[in-house]
Coordinates of C-alpha atoms in Angstrom, one line a residue:
X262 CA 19.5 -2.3 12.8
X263 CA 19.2 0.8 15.1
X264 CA 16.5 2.5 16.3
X265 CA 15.0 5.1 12.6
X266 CA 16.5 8.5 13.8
X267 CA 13.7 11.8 14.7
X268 CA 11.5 12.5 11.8
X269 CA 13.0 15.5 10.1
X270 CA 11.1 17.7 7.4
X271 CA 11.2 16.2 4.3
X272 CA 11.5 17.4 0.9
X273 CA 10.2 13.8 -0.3
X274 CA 6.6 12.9 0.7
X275 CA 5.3 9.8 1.6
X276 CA 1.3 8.1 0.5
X277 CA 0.4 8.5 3.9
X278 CA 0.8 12.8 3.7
X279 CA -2.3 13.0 2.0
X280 CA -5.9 12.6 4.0
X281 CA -7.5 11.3 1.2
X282 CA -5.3 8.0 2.0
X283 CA -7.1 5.5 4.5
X284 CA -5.5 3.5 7.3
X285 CA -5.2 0.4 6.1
X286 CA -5.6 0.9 2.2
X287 CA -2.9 -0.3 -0.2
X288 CA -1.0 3.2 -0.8
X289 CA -0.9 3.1 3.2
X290 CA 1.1 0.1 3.0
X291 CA 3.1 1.5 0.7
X292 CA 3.4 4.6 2.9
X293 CA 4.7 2.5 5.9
X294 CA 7.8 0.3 4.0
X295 CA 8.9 3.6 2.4
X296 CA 9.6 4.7 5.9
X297 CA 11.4 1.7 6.9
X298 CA 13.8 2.0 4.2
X299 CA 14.4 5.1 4.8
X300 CA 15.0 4.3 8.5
X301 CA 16.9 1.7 7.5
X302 CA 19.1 4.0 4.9
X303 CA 19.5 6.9 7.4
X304 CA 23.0 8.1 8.9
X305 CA 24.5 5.7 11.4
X306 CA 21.8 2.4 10.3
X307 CA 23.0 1.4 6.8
X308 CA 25.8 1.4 3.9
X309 CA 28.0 4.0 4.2
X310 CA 27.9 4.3 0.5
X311 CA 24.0 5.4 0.6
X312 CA 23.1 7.6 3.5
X313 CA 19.2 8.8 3.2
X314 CA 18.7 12.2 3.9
X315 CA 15.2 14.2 3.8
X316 CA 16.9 16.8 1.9
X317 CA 16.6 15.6 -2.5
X318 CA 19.6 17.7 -2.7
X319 CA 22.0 16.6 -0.5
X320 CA 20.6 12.9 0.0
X321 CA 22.6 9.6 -1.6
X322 CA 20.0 7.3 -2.6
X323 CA 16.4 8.5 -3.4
X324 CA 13.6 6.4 -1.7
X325 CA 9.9 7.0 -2.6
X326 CA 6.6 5.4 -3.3
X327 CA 6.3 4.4 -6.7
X328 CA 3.6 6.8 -7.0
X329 CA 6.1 9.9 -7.1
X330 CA 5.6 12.0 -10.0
X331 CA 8.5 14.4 -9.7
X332 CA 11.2 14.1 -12.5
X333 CA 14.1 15.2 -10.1
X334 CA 13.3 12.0 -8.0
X335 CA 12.8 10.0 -10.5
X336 CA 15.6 11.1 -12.6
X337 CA 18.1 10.5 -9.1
X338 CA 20.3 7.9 -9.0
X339 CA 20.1 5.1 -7.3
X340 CA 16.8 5.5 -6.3
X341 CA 14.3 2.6 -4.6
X342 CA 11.0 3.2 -5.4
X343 CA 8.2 0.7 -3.4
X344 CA 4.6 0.2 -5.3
X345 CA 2.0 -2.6 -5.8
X346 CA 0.4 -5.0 -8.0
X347 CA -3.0 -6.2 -7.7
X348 CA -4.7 -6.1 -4.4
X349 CA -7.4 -8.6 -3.7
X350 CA -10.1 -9.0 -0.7
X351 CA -10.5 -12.6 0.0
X352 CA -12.8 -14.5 1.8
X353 CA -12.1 -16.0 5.2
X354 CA -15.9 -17.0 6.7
X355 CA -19.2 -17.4 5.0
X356 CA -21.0 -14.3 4.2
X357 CA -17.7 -12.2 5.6
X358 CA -19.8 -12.3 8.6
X359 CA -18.2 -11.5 12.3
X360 CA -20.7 -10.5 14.3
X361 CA -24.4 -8.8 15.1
X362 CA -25.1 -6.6 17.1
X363 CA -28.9 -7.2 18.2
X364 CA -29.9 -3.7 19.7
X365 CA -29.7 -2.1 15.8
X366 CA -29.1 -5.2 14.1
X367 CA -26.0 -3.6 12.8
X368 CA -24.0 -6.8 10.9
X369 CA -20.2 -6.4 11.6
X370 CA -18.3 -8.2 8.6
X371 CA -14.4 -8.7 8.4
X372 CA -12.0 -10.4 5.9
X373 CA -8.2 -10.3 4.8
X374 CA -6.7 -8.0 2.6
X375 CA -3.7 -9.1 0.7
X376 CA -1.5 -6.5 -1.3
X377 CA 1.9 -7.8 -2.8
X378 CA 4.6 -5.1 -2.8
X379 CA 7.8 -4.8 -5.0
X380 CA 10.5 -2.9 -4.2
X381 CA 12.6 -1.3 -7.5
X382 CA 16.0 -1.0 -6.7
X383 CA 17.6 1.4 -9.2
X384 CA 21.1 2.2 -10.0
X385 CA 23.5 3.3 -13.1
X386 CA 25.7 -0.2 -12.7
X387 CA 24.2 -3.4 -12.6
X388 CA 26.2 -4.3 -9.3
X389 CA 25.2 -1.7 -7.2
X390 CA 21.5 -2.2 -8.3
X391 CA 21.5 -5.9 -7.1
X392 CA 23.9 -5.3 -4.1
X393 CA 21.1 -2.4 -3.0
X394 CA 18.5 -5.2 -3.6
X395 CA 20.4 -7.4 -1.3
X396 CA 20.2 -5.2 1.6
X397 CA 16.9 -4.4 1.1
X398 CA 15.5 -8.2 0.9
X399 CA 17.9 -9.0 3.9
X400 CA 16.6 -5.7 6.0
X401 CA 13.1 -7.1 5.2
X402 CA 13.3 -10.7 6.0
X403 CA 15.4 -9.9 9.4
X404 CA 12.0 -7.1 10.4
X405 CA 9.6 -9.0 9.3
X406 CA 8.5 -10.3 12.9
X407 CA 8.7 -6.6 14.8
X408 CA 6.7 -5.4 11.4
X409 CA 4.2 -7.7 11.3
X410 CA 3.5 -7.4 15.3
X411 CA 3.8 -3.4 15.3
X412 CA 1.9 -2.6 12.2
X413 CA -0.6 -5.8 13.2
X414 CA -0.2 -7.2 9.8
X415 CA -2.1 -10.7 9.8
X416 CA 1.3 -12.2 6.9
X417 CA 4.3 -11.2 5.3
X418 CA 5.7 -13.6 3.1
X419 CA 9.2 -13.9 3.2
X420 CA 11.0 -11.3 0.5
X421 CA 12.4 -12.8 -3.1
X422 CA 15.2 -10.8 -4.5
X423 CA 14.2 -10.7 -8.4
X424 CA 17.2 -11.1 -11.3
X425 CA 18.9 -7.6 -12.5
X426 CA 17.5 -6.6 -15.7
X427 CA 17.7 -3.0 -17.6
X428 CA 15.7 -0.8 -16.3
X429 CA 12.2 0.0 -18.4
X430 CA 12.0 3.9 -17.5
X431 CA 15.4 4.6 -18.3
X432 CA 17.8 2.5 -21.0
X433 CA 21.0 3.8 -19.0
X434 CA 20.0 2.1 -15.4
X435 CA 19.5 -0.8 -13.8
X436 CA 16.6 -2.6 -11.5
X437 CA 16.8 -5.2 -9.1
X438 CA 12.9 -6.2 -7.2
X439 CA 12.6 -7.6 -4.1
X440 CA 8.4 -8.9 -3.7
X441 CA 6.6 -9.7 -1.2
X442 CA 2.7 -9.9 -0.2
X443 CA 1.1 -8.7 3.0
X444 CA -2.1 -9.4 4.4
X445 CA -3.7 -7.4 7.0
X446 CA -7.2 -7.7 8.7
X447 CA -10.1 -5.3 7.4
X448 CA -13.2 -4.5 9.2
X449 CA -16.5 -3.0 8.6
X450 CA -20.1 -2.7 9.5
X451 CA -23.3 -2.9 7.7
X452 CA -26.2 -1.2 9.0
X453 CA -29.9 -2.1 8.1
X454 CA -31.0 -1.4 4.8
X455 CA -34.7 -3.3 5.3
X456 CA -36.7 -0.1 5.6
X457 CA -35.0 1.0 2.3
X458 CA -36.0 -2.0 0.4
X459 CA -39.3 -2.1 1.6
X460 CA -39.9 1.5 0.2
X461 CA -38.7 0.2 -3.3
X462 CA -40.3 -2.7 -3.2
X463 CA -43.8 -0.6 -2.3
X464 CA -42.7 2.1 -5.5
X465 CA -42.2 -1.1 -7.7
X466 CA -45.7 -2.2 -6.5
X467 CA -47.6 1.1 -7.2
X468 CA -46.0 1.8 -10.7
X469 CA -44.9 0.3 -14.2
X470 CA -42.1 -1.8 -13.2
X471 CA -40.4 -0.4 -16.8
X472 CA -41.5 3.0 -15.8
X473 CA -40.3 3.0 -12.6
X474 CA -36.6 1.7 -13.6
X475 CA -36.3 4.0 -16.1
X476 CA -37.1 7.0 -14.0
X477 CA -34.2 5.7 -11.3
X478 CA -32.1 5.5 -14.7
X479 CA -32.4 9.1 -15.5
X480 CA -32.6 10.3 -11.9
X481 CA -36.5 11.2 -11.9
X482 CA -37.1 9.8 -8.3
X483 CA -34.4 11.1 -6.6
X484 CA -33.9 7.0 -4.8

């Protein structure tokens, strides 16, 4: 696979366009192997038969997060559209714990993140659908070293190329997945909350413990 040609403008947007989206969060992840393939579908790196282009109009094959709400990409054929299922954060040490840091006895805590990904490869004939899911679970099990060690992904499980059934969000297409999960490291820091308990604990003290939780309840005491 060549080097992914100069980003161009793009009339198709990606998760990671908007701010609100975190390094690291799930719709990142999406954001990142929506740019592969596209890389990977551009002029002069993939099939001949479907050449990505930024433009919606003048581009063979749609690919978007599965997130896109537009009906003009989601009515464009063939299309792959990357999403997620259920993202979990496991547990990897007691307590999550990494680290403290003794001059503000700030605890640093880490753990994994794992988020499976499918890839919905759409077309109009059956055939095209599962030869586009081919390429894709073939581009992503060749990658998956350079991915993991550029994007510092902790796993990726090798891709599974899923059976061609009829598509659900159109009777008249096709839909091959390729799956996968991918686990990634996530970080954070705790600072002290003692001084804060200590003041609840000395409001518990000086009032009705029933008054005092109901005036939290209906936002009387402004804690």
């Amino acid at each position: 696979m060549k080097n992914p040609p100069p980003t161009k403008a793009s009339t198709q947007g990606t998760p990671t366009d908007d701010q609100r989206v975190v390094v690291g969060s799930p719709l990142a992840i999406i954001g990142i192997f929506v740019e592969i393939l596209r890389a990977r579908f551009a002029a002069g790196n993939g099939p001949t038969d479907w050449v990505w282009n930024a433009n919606l109009n003048e581009t063979a094959i749609v690919i978007e997060s599965g997130f896109a709400e537009g009906n003009t990409e989601r009515a464009k054929k063939p299309a792959i559209f990357v999403d997620k299922d259920e993202s979990v954060y496991g547990k990897v040490v007691i307590g999550d714990r990494a680290g403290i840091i003794w001059s503000d006895m700030s605890d640093y805590q880490w753990t994994l993140s794992t988020v499976p990904v499918i890839v919905e490869c759409v077309a109009s004939k059956r055939g095209e659908s599962a030869i586009i899911g081919d390429v894709v679970q073939w581009t992503l099990h060749c990658a998956s070293d350079p991915i993991q060690a550029f994007y510092a992904f902790h796993d990726m499980t090798p891709p599974t190329l899923g059976r061609t059934t009829p598509y659900e969000a159109d009777r008249e297409a096709w839909v091959t997945p390729v799956s996968f999960q991918v686990q990634y490291p996530v970080r954070w820091r705790i600072t002290p909350i003692r001084t804060l308990l200590q003041e609840v604990q000395l409001r518990v003290q000086d009032a009705d413990a029933t008054a005092h939780y109901l005036d939290i309840a209906t936002y009387k005491t402004g804690v």
